[in-house]
GROMACS .gro file of C-alpha atoms in nm:
model
  223
    1MET     CA    1  -1.514  -0.331   1.395
    2ALA     CA    2  -1.182  -0.451   1.253
    3TRP     CA    3  -1.141  -0.727   1.509
    4ARG     CA    4  -1.472  -0.878   1.393
    5SER     CA    5  -1.374  -0.889   1.027
    6SER     CA    6  -1.155  -1.201   1.021
    7GLY     CA    7  -1.284  -1.489   0.810
    8ALA     CA    8  -1.221  -1.849   0.715
    9SER     CA    9  -1.138  -1.757   0.354
   10ASN     CA   10  -1.033  -1.456   0.152
   11ALA     CA   11  -1.391  -1.404   0.035
   12ALA     CA   12  -1.523  -1.424   0.392
   13LEU     CA   13  -1.264  -1.172   0.512
   14ILE     CA   14  -1.358  -0.923   0.242
   15GLU     CA   15  -1.731  -0.970   0.295
   16ASN     CA   16  -1.682  -0.908   0.667
   17LEU     CA   17  -1.488  -0.590   0.594
   18VAL     CA   18  -1.777  -0.476   0.375
   19ARG     CA   19  -2.041  -0.568   0.633
   20ASN     CA   20  -1.852  -0.380   0.904
   21GLY     CA   21  -1.826  -0.066   0.692
   22LEU     CA   22  -1.450  -0.089   0.643
   23ILE     CA   23  -1.488  -0.133   0.267
   24THR     CA   24  -1.752   0.088   0.109
   25ASP     CA   25  -1.656   0.109  -0.258
   26PRO     CA   26  -1.729  -0.180  -0.498
   27ARG     CA   27  -1.399  -0.129  -0.681
   28VAL     CA   28  -1.203  -0.177  -0.360
   29LYS     CA   29  -1.405  -0.488  -0.277
   30GLN     CA   30  -1.343  -0.638  -0.620
   31ALA     CA   31  -0.970  -0.564  -0.611
   32MET     CA   32  -0.925  -0.719  -0.267
   33LEU     CA   33  -1.133  -1.022  -0.363
   34GLY     CA   34  -0.900  -1.068  -0.658
   35VAL     CA   35  -0.584  -1.096  -0.445
   36ASP     CA   36  -0.565  -1.395  -0.212
   37ARG     CA   37  -0.386  -1.296   0.110
   38ALA     CA   38  -0.279  -1.658   0.155
   39HIS     CA   39  -0.016  -1.591  -0.114
   40TYR     CA   40   0.128  -1.307   0.095
   41ALA     CA   41   0.067  -1.367   0.468
   42PRO     CA   42   0.244  -1.682   0.592
   43TYR     CA   43   0.036  -1.714   0.910
   44ALA     CA   44  -0.344  -1.680   0.951
   45PRO     CA   45  -0.384  -1.489   0.622
   46TYR     CA   46  -0.754  -1.418   0.672
   47GLN     CA   47  -0.718  -1.264   1.017
   48ASP     CA   48  -0.774  -0.889   1.026
   49SER     CA   49  -0.452  -0.805   1.204
   50PRO     CA   50  -0.092  -0.718   1.109
   51GLN     CA   51   0.149  -1.012   1.082
   52THR     CA   52   0.523  -1.049   1.062
   53ILE     CA   53   0.681  -1.148   0.732
   54GLY     CA   54   1.040  -1.153   0.859
   55HIS     CA   55   1.326  -0.902   0.826
   56ALA     CA   56   1.158  -0.675   1.087
   57ALA     CA   57   0.873  -0.615   0.843
   58THR     CA   58   0.498  -0.678   0.863
   59ILE     CA   59   0.197  -0.710   0.638
   60SER     CA   60  -0.059  -0.457   0.758
   61ALA     CA   61  -0.407  -0.554   0.872
   62PRO     CA   62  -0.658  -0.585   0.586
   63HIS     CA   63  -0.871  -0.302   0.722
   64MET     CA   64  -0.573  -0.067   0.690
   65HIS     CA   65  -0.522  -0.173   0.330
   66ALA     CA   66  -0.891  -0.110   0.268
   67SER     CA   67  -0.864   0.236   0.425
   68ALA     CA   68  -0.564   0.325   0.209
   69CYS     CA   69  -0.742   0.201  -0.105
   70GLU     CA   70  -1.049   0.409  -0.038
   71SER     CA   71  -0.847   0.719   0.038
   72LEU     CA   72  -0.639   0.690  -0.280
   73LEU     CA   73  -0.925   0.564  -0.499
   74PRO     CA   74  -0.996   0.893  -0.683
   75TYR     CA   75  -0.643   0.865  -0.824
   76LEU     CA   76  -0.643   0.488  -0.887
   77LYS     CA   77  -0.783   0.480  -1.238
   78PRO     CA   78  -0.692   0.254  -1.531
   79GLY     CA   79  -0.356   0.365  -1.665
   80ALA     CA   80  -0.251   0.540  -1.343
   81ARG     CA   81   0.102   0.519  -1.207
   82VAL     CA   82   0.142   0.438  -0.837
   83LEU     CA   83   0.433   0.413  -0.591
   84ASP     CA   84   0.410   0.171  -0.297
   85VAL     CA   85   0.685   0.251  -0.046
   86GLY     CA   86   0.755  -0.038   0.191
   87SER     CA   87   0.593  -0.296  -0.037
   88GLY     CA   88   0.691  -0.582   0.195
   89SER     CA   89   0.500  -0.900   0.113
   90GLY     CA   90   0.375  -0.750  -0.215
   91TYR     CA   91   0.009  -0.786  -0.118
   92PHE     CA   92  -0.092  -0.423  -0.134
   93THR     CA   93   0.123  -0.362  -0.441
   94HIS     CA   94  -0.085  -0.630  -0.615
   95VAL     CA   95  -0.415  -0.484  -0.490
   96LEU     CA   96  -0.315  -0.141  -0.620
   97ALA     CA   97  -0.224  -0.296  -0.955
   98GLU     CA   98  -0.568  -0.452  -0.981
   99LEU     CA   99  -0.718  -0.105  -0.936
  100VAL     CA  100  -0.512   0.066  -1.210
  101LYS     CA  101  -0.526  -0.202  -1.479
  102PRO     CA  102  -0.538  -0.206  -1.773
  103GLY     CA  103  -0.241   0.007  -1.859
  104GLY     CA  104  -0.143   0.110  -1.507
  105LYS     CA  105   0.186   0.054  -1.328
  106VAL     CA  106   0.269   0.007  -0.959
  107VAL     CA  107   0.628   0.033  -0.837
  108GLY     CA  108   0.695  -0.141  -0.504
  109VAL     CA  109   1.001  -0.019  -0.314
  110GLU     CA  110   1.185  -0.205  -0.038
  111HIS     CA  111   1.508  -0.122   0.141
  112ILE     CA  112   1.666  -0.471   0.134
  113GLN     CA  113   1.686  -0.730  -0.140
  114PRO     CA  114   1.531  -1.017   0.063
  115LEU     CA  115   1.204  -0.821   0.089
  116VAL     CA  116   1.214  -0.738  -0.282
  117ASP     CA  117   1.256  -1.112  -0.346
  118ILE     CA  118   0.967  -1.201  -0.111
  119GLY     CA  119   0.730  -0.959  -0.282
  120THR     CA  120   0.831  -1.085  -0.626
  121ALA     CA  121   0.793  -1.453  -0.533
  122ASN     CA  122   0.457  -1.396  -0.363
  123THR     CA  123   0.316  -1.202  -0.655
  124ARG     CA  124   0.415  -1.475  -0.897
  125LYS     CA  125   0.215  -1.737  -0.702
  126SER     CA  126  -0.105  -1.643  -0.889
  127ALA     CA  127  -0.174  -1.629  -1.262
  128GLU     CA  128  -0.297  -1.271  -1.222
  129GLY     CA  129   0.018  -1.167  -1.039
  130ARG     CA  130   0.245  -1.331  -1.295
  131GLU     CA  131   0.063  -1.155  -1.577
  132LEU     CA  132   0.096  -0.817  -1.407
  133MET     CA  133   0.467  -0.866  -1.350
  134ASP     CA  134   0.528  -0.994  -1.702
  135ASN     CA  135   0.343  -0.706  -1.868
  136GLY     CA  136   0.500  -0.434  -1.651
  137GLY     CA  137   0.195  -0.369  -1.435
  138ILE     CA  138   0.401  -0.444  -1.121
  139LYS     CA  139   0.768  -0.373  -1.064
  140TYR     CA  140   0.969  -0.422  -0.743
  141VAL     CA  141   1.291  -0.229  -0.675
  142LYS     CA  142   1.546  -0.204  -0.393
  143ALA     CA  143   1.592   0.156  -0.285
  144ASP     CA  144   1.564   0.402   0.002
  145GLY     CA  145   1.187   0.449   0.007
  146ARG     CA  146   1.220   0.792   0.165
  147LEU     CA  147   1.361   0.908  -0.169
  148GLY     CA  148   1.083   0.749  -0.372
  149SER     CA  149   1.161   0.607  -0.716
  150PRO     CA  150   1.237   0.895  -0.955
  151GLU     CA  151   1.285   0.664  -1.253
  152ASP     CA  152   0.910   0.606  -1.288
  153ALA     CA  153   0.784   0.939  -1.151
  154PRO     CA  154   0.557   1.127  -1.147
  155TYR     CA  155   0.290   0.924  -0.970
  156ASP     CA  156  -0.084   0.973  -0.951
  157ALA     CA  157  -0.082   0.816  -0.604
  158ILE     CA  158   0.180   0.720  -0.345
  159HIS     CA  159   0.123   0.483  -0.055
  160VAL     CA  160   0.371   0.452   0.232
  161GLY     CA  161   0.340   0.134   0.437
  162ALA     CA  162   0.578   0.225   0.721
  163ALA     CA  163   0.595   0.515   0.964
  164ALA     CA  164   0.800   0.807   0.837
  165ALA     CA  165   0.996   1.037   1.065
  166GLY     CA  166   0.867   1.336   0.871
  167PHE     CA  167   0.719   1.453   0.543
  168HIS     CA  168   0.984   1.342   0.297
  169GLN     CA  169   0.996   1.606   0.026
  170PRO     CA  170   1.111   1.371  -0.253
  171LEU     CA  171   0.782   1.181  -0.222
  172ILE     CA  172   0.580   1.501  -0.249
  173ASP     CA  173   0.796   1.615  -0.542
  174GLN     CA  174   0.723   1.288  -0.725
  175LEU     CA  175   0.345   1.333  -0.703
  176LYS     CA  176   0.160   1.444  -1.011
  177ALA     CA  177  -0.051   1.758  -0.990
  178PRO     CA  178  -0.314   1.656  -0.900
  179GLY     CA  179  -0.203   1.356  -0.694
  180ARG     CA  180  -0.238   1.208  -0.346
  181LEU     CA  181   0.005   1.066  -0.088
  182PHE     CA  182  -0.117   0.839   0.196
  183MET     CA  183   0.143   0.794   0.469
  184PRO     CA  184   0.183   0.726   0.842
  185VAL     CA  185   0.399   0.986   1.017
  186GLU     CA  186   0.553   0.961   1.363
  187GLU     CA  187   0.533   1.277   1.573
  188ASN     CA  188   0.611   1.303   1.945
  189CYS     CA  189   0.603   0.925   1.997
  190THR     CA  190   0.264   0.887   1.827
  191GLN     CA  191   0.174   0.798   1.470
  192HIS     CA  192  -0.106   0.928   1.251
  193ILE     CA  193  -0.207   0.880   0.892
  194TYR     CA  194  -0.164   1.193   0.681
  195VAL     CA  195  -0.335   1.241   0.348
  196ILE     CA  196  -0.131   1.485   0.140
  197ASP     CA  197  -0.286   1.630  -0.173
  198LYS     CA  198  -0.104   1.813  -0.450
  199LYS     CA  199  -0.348   2.030  -0.642
  200GLU     CA  200  -0.339   2.114  -1.012
  201ASP     CA  201  -0.159   2.441  -0.939
  202GLY     CA  202   0.112   2.252  -0.745
  203SER     CA  203  -0.001   2.368  -0.401
  204VAL     CA  204   0.008   2.105  -0.125
  205THR     CA  205  -0.233   2.040   0.161
  206ARG     CA  206  -0.199   1.797   0.454
  207LYS     CA  207  -0.485   1.635   0.642
  208LYS     CA  208  -0.418   1.451   0.969
  209ASP     CA  209  -0.629   1.137   1.001
  210MET     CA  210  -0.648   0.835   1.232
  211SER     CA  211  -0.399   0.721   1.494
  212VAL     CA  212  -0.202   0.410   1.383
  213ARG     CA  213   0.095   0.190   1.468
  214TYR     CA  214   0.337   0.094   1.191
  215VAL     CA  215   0.696  -0.030   1.178
  216PRO     CA  216   0.943   0.251   1.100
  217LEU     CA  217   1.035   0.350   0.745
  218THR     CA  218   1.396   0.238   0.709
  219ASP     CA  219   1.666   0.347   0.468
  220ALA     CA  220   1.862   0.115   0.241
  221PRO     CA  221   2.177  -0.023   0.414
  222THR     CA  222   2.513   0.072   0.274
  223GLY     CA  223   2.817  -0.146   0.216
   0.00000   0.00000   0.00000
C-alpha cells in the first residue's frame, strides 16, 4: 500500500500511511506529523518513495521510516538514548528525537562532512529542530557508522539507514541490555531488515524481516 500513501502535504502523507496500515501507533503518527519532510527532502517531499539528497545518499521512503519507528518504539521512551547510523538528510534523526523527548538524545552519524552539514542545516529549519539541537536532543557527528559512536554509548535503540555488509559487532556492543538494533543487511546480493535484540542478560537474538533495497553503508574516507 506504500505507493498509495503519497499526499499533497505532510499531514496528508501521514494520514495516508495511517489509513493504509503502515502507521499503527499514535506516538509514531504524532512524531511524524511533527516533522515536515519538506525541510529534508528537496524533491516531492510528500511522495512515499526514496529520494536522492546528493553525495550518493538518499532519504528513505516514509513507509520505511514508519516501519523502523514502530519496530524500535518499545525502546523509544522519554529520556532514551538513540543512535541513527547514516543520518543523511536528518529527517529520521529528528523523528526519533521527537519520540524520546523530553530528556532524550539522538546521535546522527554520517561518513562525510557535507552530509553532516546537510542534516544540521535541515534540522535547524524548524523551531522544533533548532530547540532540539540547542538543548542537546540532537547531535550530528562525522564518523565511520559501522563503528557506531562510543562517546555517547550505550544506546537504548540503534537505527541503521544503509545496507550493512554484515552484523557489525561494535553496534551490538553499544546497545544497552535490553536494547534493539534495526538494520538492513546485504546477504548474497539481497537485502533484508534484521531486528537484533539484546536481552537483559546480554544475550542477543536476530530476527530476519522484510526484503528491502538501501544504499550501502560506507566508511569514512581517509586522507
